[in-house]
Coordinates of C-alpha atoms and ligand atoms in Angstrom, one line a residue:
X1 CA -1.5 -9.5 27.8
X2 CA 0.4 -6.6 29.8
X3 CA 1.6 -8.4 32.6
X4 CA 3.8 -11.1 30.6
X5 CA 4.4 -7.8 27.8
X6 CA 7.6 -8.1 25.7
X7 CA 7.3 -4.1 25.6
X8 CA 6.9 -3.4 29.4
X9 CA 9.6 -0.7 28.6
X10 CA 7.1 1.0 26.3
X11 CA 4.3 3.1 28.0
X12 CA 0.6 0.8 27.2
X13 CA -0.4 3.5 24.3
X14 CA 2.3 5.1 23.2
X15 CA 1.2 8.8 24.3
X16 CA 0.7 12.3 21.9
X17 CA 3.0 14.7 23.7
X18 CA 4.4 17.5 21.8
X19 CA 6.6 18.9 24.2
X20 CA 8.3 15.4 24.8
X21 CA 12.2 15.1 24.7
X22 CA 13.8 14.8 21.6
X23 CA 13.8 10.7 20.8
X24 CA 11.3 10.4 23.1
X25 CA 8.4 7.4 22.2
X26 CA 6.1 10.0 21.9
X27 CA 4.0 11.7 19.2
X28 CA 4.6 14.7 18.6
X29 CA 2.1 15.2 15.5
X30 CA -0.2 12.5 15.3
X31 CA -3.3 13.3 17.7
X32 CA -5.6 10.5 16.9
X33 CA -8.3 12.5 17.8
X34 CA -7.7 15.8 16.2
X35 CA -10.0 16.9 13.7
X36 CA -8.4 18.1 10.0
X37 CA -10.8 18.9 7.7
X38 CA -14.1 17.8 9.6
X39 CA -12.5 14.4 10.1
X40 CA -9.9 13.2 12.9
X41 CA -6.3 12.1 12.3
X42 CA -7.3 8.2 12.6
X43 CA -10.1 8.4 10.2
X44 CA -8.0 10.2 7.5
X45 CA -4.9 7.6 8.0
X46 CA -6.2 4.6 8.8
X47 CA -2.4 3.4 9.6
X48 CA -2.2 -0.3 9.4
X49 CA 1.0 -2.5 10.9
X50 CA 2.0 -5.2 8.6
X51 CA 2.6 -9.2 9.7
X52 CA 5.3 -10.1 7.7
X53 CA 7.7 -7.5 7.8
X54 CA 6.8 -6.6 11.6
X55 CA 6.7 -10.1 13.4
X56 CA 8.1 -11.7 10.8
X57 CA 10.9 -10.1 9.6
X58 CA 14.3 -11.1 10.4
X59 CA 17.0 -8.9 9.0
X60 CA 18.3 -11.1 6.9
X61 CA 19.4 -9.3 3.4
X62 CA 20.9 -10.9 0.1
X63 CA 24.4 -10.8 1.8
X64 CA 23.8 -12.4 5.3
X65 CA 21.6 -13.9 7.4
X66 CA 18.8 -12.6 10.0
X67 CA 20.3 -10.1 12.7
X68 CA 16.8 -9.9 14.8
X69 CA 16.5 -10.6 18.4
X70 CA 12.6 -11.4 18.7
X71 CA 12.7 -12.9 22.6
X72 CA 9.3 -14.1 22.0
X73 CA 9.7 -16.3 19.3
X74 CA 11.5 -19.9 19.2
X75 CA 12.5 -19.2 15.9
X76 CA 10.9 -22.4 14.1
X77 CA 7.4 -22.6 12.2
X78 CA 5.3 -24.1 14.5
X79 CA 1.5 -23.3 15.5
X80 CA 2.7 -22.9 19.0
X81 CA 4.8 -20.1 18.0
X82 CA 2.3 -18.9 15.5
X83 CA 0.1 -18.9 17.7
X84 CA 2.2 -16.9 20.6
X85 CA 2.8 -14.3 18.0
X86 CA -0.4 -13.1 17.8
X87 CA -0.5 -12.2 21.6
X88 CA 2.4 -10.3 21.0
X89 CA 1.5 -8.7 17.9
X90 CA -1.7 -7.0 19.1
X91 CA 0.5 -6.1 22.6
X92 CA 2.4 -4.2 20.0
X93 CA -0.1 -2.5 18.4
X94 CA -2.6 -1.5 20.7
X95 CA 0.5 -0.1 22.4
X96 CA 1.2 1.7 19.4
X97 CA -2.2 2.7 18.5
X98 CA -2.7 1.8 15.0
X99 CA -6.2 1.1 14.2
X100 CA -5.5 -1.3 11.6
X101 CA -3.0 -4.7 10.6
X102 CA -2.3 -6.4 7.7
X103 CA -1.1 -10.0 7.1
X104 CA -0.2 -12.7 4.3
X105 CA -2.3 -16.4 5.1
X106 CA 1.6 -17.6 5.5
X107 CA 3.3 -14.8 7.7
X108 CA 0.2 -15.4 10.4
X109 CA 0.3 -19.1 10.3
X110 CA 2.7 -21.6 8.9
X111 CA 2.7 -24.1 5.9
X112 CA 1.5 -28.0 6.5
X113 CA 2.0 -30.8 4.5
X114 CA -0.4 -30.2 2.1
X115 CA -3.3 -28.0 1.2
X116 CA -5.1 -29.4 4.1
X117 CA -3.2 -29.1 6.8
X118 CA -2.5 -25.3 6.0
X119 CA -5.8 -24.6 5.8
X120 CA -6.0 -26.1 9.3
X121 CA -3.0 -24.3 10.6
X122 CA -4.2 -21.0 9.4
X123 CA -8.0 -21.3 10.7
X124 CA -6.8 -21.8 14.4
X125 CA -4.6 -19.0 13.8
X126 CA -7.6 -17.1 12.0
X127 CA -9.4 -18.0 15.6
X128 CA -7.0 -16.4 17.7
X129 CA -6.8 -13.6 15.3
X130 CA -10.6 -12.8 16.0
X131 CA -10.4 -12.7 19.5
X132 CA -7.7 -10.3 19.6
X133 CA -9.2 -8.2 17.3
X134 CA -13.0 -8.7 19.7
X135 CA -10.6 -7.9 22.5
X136 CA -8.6 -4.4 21.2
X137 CA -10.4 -3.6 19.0
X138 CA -7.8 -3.6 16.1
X139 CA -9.2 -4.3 12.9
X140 CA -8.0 -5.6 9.6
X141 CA -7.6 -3.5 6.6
X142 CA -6.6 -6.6 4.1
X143 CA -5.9 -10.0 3.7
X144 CA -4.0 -11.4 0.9
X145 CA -2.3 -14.9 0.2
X146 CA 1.8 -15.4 0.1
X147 CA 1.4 -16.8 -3.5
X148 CA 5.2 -16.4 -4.2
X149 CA 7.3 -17.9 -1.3
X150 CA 7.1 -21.3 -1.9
X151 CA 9.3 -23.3 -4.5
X152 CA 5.8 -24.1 -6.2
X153 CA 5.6 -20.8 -7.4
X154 CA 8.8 -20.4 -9.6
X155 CA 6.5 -19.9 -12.3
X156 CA 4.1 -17.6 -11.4
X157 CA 1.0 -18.5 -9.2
X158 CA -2.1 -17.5 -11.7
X159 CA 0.0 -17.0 -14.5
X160 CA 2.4 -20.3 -14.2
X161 CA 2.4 -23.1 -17.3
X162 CA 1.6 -25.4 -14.7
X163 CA -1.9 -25.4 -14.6
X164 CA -1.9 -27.3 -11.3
X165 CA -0.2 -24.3 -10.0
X166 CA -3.1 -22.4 -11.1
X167 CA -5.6 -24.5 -9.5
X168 CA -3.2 -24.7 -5.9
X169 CA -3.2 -21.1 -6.0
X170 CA -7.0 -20.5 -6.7
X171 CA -7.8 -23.0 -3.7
X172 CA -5.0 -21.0 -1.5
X173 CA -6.6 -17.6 -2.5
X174 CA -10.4 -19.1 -1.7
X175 CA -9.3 -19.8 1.4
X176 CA -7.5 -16.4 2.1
X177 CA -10.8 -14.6 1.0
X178 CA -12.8 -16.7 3.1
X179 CA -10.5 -15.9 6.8
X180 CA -10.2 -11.8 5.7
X181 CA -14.1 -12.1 5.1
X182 CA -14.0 -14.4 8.8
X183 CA -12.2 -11.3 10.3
X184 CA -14.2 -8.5 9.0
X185 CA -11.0 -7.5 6.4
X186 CA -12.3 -4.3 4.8
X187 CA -9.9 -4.9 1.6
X188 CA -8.4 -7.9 0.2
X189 CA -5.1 -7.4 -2.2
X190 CA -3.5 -9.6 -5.0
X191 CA 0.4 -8.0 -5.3
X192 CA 1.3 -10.6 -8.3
X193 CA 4.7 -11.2 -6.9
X194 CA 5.9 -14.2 -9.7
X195 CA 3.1 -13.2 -12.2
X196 CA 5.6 -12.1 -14.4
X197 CA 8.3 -13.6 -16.4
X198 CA 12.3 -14.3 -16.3
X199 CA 12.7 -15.2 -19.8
X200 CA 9.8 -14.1 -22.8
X201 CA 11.6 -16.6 -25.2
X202 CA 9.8 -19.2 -22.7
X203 CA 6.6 -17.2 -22.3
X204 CA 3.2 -17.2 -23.8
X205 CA 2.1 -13.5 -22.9
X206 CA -1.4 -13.8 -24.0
X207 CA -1.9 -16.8 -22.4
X208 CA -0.7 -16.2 -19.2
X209 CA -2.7 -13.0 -19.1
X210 CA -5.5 -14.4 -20.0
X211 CA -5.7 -16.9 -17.1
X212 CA -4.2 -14.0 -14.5
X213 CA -7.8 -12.6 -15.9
X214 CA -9.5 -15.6 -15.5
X215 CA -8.3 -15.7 -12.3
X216 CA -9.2 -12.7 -11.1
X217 CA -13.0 -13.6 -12.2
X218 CA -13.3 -16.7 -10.2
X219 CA -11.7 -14.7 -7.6
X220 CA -14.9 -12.1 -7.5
X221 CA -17.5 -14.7 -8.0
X222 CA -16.4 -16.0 -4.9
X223 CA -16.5 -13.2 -3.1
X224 CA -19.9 -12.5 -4.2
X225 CA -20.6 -16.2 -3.3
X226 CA -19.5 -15.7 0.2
X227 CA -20.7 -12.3 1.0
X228 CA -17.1 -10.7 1.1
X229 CA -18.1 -6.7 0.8
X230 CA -14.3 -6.1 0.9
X231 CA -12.7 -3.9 -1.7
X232 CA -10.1 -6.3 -3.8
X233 CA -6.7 -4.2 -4.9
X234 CA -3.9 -4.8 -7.6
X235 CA -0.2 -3.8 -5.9
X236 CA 1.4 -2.5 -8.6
X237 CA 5.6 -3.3 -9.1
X238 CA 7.1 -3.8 -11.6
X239 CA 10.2 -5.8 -10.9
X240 CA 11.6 -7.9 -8.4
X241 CA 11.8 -10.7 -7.9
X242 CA 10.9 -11.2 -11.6
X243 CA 12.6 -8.9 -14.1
X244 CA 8.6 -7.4 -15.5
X245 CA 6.2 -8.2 -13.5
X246 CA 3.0 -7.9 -15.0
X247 CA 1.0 -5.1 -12.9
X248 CA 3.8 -3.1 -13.5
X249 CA 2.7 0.6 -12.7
X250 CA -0.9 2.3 -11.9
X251 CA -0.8 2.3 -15.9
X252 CA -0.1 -1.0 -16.4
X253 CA -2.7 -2.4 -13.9
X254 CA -5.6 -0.2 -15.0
X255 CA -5.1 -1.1 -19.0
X256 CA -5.4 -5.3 -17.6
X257 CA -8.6 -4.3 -15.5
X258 CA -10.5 -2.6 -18.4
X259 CA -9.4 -5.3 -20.9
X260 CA -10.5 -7.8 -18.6
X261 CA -13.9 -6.4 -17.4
X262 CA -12.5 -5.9 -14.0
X263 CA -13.5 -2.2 -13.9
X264 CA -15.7 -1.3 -10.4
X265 CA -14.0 -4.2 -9.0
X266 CA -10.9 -3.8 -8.7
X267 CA -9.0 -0.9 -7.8
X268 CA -5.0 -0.4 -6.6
X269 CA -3.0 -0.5 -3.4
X270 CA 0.2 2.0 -4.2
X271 CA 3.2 1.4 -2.7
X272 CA 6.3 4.0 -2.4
X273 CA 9.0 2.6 -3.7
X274 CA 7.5 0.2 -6.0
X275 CA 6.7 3.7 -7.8
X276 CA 10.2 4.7 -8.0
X277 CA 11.2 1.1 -9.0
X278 CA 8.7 1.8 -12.1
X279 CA 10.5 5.0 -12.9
X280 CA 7.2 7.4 -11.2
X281 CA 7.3 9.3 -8.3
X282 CA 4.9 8.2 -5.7
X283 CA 2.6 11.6 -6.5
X284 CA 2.3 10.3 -10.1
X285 CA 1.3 7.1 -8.9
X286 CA -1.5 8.4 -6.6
X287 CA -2.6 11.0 -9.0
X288 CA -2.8 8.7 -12.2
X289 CA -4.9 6.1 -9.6
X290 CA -7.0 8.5 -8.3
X291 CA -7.7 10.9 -11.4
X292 CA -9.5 7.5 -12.8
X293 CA -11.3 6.8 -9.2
X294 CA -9.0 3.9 -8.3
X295 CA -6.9 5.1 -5.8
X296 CA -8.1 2.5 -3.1
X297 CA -5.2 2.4 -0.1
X298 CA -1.7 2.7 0.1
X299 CA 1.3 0.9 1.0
X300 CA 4.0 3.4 2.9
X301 CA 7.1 2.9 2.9
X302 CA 10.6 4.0 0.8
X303 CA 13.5 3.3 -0.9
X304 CA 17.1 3.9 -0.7
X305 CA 18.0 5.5 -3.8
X306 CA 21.6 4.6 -3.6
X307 CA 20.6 0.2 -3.0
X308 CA 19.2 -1.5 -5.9
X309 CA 16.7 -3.3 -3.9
X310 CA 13.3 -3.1 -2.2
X311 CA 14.2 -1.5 0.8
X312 CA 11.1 -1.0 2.0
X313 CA 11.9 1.1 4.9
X314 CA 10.1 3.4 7.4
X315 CA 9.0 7.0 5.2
X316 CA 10.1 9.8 7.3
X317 CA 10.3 12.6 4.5
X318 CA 7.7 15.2 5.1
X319 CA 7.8 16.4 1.1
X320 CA 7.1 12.4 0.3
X321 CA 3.8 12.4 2.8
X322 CA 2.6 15.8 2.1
X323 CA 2.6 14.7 -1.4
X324 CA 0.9 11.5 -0.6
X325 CA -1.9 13.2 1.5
X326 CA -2.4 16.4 -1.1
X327 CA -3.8 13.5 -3.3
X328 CA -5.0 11.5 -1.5
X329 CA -7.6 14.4 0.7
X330 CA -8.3 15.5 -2.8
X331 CA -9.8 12.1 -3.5
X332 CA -11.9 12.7 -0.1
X333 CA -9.3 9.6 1.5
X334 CA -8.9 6.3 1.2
X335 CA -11.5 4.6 2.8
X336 CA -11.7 1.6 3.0
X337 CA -8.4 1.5 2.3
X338 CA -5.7 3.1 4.6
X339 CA -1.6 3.9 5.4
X340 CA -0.1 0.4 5.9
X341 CA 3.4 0.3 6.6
X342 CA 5.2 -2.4 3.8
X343 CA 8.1 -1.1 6.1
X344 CA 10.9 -2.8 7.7
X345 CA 13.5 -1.7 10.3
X346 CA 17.0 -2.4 9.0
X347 CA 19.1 -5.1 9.6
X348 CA 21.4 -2.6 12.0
X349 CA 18.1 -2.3 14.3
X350 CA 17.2 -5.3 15.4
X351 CA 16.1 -4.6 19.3
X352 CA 12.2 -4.9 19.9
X353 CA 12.6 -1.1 20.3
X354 CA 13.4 0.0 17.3
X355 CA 10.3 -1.6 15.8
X356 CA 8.2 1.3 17.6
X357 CA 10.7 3.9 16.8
X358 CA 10.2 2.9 13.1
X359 CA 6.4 3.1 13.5
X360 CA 5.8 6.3 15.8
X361 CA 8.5 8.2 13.4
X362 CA 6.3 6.5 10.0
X363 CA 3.1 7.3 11.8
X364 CA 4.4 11.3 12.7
X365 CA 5.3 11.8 9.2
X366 CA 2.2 11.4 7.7
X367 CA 0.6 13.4 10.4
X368 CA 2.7 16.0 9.5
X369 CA 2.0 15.3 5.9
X370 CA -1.7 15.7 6.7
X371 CA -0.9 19.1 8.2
X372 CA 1.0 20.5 6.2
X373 CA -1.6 19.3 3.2
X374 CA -3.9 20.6 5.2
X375 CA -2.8 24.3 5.2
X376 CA -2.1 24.1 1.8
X377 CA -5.9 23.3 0.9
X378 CA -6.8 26.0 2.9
X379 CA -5.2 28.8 1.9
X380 CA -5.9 27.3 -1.8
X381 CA -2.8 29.7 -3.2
X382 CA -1.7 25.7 -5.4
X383 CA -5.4 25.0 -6.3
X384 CA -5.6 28.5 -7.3
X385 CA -2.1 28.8 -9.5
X386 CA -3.2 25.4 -11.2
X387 CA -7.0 27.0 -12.1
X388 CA -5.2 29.9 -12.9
X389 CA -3.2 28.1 -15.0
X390 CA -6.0 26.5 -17.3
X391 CA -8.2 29.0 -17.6
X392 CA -8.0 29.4 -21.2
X393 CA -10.2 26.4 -21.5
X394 CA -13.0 28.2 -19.3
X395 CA -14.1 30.2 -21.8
X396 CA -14.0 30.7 -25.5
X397 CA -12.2 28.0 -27.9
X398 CA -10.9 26.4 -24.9
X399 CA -14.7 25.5 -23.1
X400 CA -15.8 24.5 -26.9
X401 CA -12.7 22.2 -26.9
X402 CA -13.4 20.4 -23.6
X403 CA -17.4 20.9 -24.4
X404 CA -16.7 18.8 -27.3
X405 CA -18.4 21.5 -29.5
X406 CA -15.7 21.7 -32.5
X407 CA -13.3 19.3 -34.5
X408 CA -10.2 20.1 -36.5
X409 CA -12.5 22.1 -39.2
X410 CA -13.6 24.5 -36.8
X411 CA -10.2 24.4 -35.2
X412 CA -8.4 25.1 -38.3
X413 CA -10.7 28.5 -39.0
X414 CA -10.4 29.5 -35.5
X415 CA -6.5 29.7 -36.1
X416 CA -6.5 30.8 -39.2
X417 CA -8.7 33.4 -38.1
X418 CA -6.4 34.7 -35.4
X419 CA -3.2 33.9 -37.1
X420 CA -0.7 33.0 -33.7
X421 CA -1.6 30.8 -30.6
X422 CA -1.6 34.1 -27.2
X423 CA 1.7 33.8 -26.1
X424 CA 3.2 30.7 -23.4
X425 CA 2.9 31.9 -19.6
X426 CA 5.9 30.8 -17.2
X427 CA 5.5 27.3 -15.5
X428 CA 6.4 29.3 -12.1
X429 CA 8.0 25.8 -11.1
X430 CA 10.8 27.3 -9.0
X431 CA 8.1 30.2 -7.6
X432 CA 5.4 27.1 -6.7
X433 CA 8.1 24.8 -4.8
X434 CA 9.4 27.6 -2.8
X435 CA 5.2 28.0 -1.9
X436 CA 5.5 24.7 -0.5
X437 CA 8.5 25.4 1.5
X438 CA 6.9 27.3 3.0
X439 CA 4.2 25.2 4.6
X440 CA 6.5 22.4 5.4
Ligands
XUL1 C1 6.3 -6.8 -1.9 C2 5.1 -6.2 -1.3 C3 4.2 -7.2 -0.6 C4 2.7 -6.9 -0.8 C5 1.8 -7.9 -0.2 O1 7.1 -5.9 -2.5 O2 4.9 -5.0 -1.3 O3 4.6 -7.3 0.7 O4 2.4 -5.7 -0.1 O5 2.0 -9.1 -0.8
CO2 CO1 3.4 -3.9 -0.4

């Protein structure tokens, strides 16, 4: 792999040095090694490079075409080129040193004719695929099917009226199952890209949620079927390309998975800016997941606040990832899940290059975030103002509250009793943020 390496300007592993130069493709935070809270850096990130935006990406935006310069690709969709890509895919990231990849059945290998030939085209892909993970080392953290590229799916994929559609995407979904189970994949995701709708004048709601439902169903029976011990995950967004998309927040999501029975086997894959497309903060996101235990991995990435779009670029704010990694130690982590990057570099930077600046930078701000969370926990000055802050229910009418011991009755006399609630205590916003300051 090295001696034909598109990257033989890059070192082989992409080194932790602190005291590097400024720009330098270096770490200067992420020690993979390092232990935070009796567990190493790797083991509480779990950083995954994605397929499609990574290899496959090519710059192109609503206004213009594809700006990349990929030397090792021929630019069409053959299984030569498919398969090439996988060499240099895994050059890339064992060079980078991310313990993890994700990838869409059509990013890794292209579409045939018919159902057929792309199962064919993706099993010898699928082949290569294992022996470059046998061979690094680099393991998949999920699968998942592109159910929203093709024309077929201008409907929705589970959810279109075309109940052929349904059926296509059920055999394309089997299939995707069957290579992340082939490969070892620890998780498998569904991100409901057309389950949505354009038009509700057109749309029979209950219907089309009852088969995304139905779906789902077949989906874990045959995963059961096959063995597949891998973790499935809703990707919650809620618009784009449809205007609603039906897992539309963490909410959204968890209210279809108890009204279907999905509870225990399903849990959520979070992405950035998907949150702030929904109107949430990424920290609401994680918290809502993981305060109902299904918080299962994340997708890392952000927006631009001032484009309408899914920008999907590389995080680098160290407020964003120490948010992300306060919840997400507080949950214990997220395996199996882990940090993938749904990131892209932008059209501007379209060198090789750039694609590890994008990743070492993404990679050292969660470290940091990790840090910096980290200290936080430890000096437990934020756990403490928050315990601090509901103490009222540790004792007295508040412990009967939670304890369930009394009802509006006993309420009622309680009040009546005392006459006025103890006075409101300050919020301390402004005092708490400059805590965190601080830290960062
Ligand atoms: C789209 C998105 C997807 C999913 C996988 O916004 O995030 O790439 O992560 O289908
Ligand atoms: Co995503």
């Amino acid at each position: 792999m090295a001696k034909n390496s598109f990257f033989s300007n890059v070192p082989a592993k992409i080194p932790f040095d602190p005291k590097a130069k400024k720009g330098a493709l270096a770490f200067k935070h992420y020690d993979e090694n390092k232990v935070v809270e009796g567990r190493s850096m790797r083991d509480w990130l779990r950083f995954a490079v994605c397929y499609w935006h990574t290899f496959r990406g090519t710059g192109s935006d609503p206004f213009g075409p594809g700006t990349m310069q990929r030397p090792w690709d021929d630019g069409s969709d053959s299984l030569k080129n498919a398969l090439n890509r996988v060499d240099v895919a895994f050059d890339f990231i064992s060079r980078l040193g991310a313990p993890y990849y994700c990838f869409h059945d059509r990013d890794v290998a292209p579409e045939g004719a018919n159902l057929a030939k792309s199962n064919k085209n993706l099993d010898a892909v699928a082949a290569k695929l294992k022996e470059a993970q046998a061979k690094t080392g680099i393991k998949l953290l999920w699968g998942t099917a592109n159910l929203f590229s093709n024309p077929r799916f201008m409907h929705g994929a589970a959810t279109s009226c075309n109940a052929d559609v349904f059926a296509y995407s059920a055999a394309q979904v089997k299939k995707a199952i069957e290579v992340t189970n082939e490969l070892g994949g620890e998780n498998y995701v569904f991100w409901g890209g057309r389950e949505g709708y354009m038009n509700l004048f057109n749309t029979d709601m209950k219907r089309e949620l009852d088969h995304l439902a139905k779906f789902m169903h077949m989906a874990h029976d045959h995963a059961k079927k096959i063995g597949f011990k891998g973790q499935f995950l809703f990707e919650p967004k809620p618009k784009e390309p449809t205007k609603h998309q039906y897992d539309y927040d963490a909410a959204a999501c968890l209210n279809f998975i108890r009204a279907n029975d999905l509870e225990g086997i399903v849990k959520l894959n979070i992405e950035t800016n998907h949150a702030t497309l929904a109107g949430h903060t990424m920290m609401h996101e994680l918290e809502y997941a993981s305060i109902q235990g299904a918080l299962g991995s994340i997708d890392a990435n952000t927006g631009d606040l001032l484009l309408g779009w899914d920008t999907d670029q590389f995080p680098t704010d160290i407020y964003l990832t120490t948010q992300c990694m306060l919840v997400i130690m507080k949950q214990g982590g997220l395996a199996p899940g882990g940090v993938n990057f749904d990131a892209k570099v932008r059209r501007e930077s379209f060198e090789p290059l750039d694609l590890f600046y994008a990743h070492v930078g993404g990679m050292d701000a969660f470290a940091r975030g990790l840090k910096i969370a980290a200290a936080i926990r430890k000096e437990g000055i934020l756990s403490d103002i928050v315990k601090q802050r509901y103490r009222s229910y540790d004792a007295g009418i508040g412990q009967q509250i939670e304890q369930g011991k009394v009802g509006f009755a006993e309420l009622e006399k309680y009040m009546l009793g005392k006459g006025n609630p103890n006075p409101n205590e300050s919020g301390r916003q402004e005092m708490i943020e400059n805590i965190i300051n601080e830290y960062l």
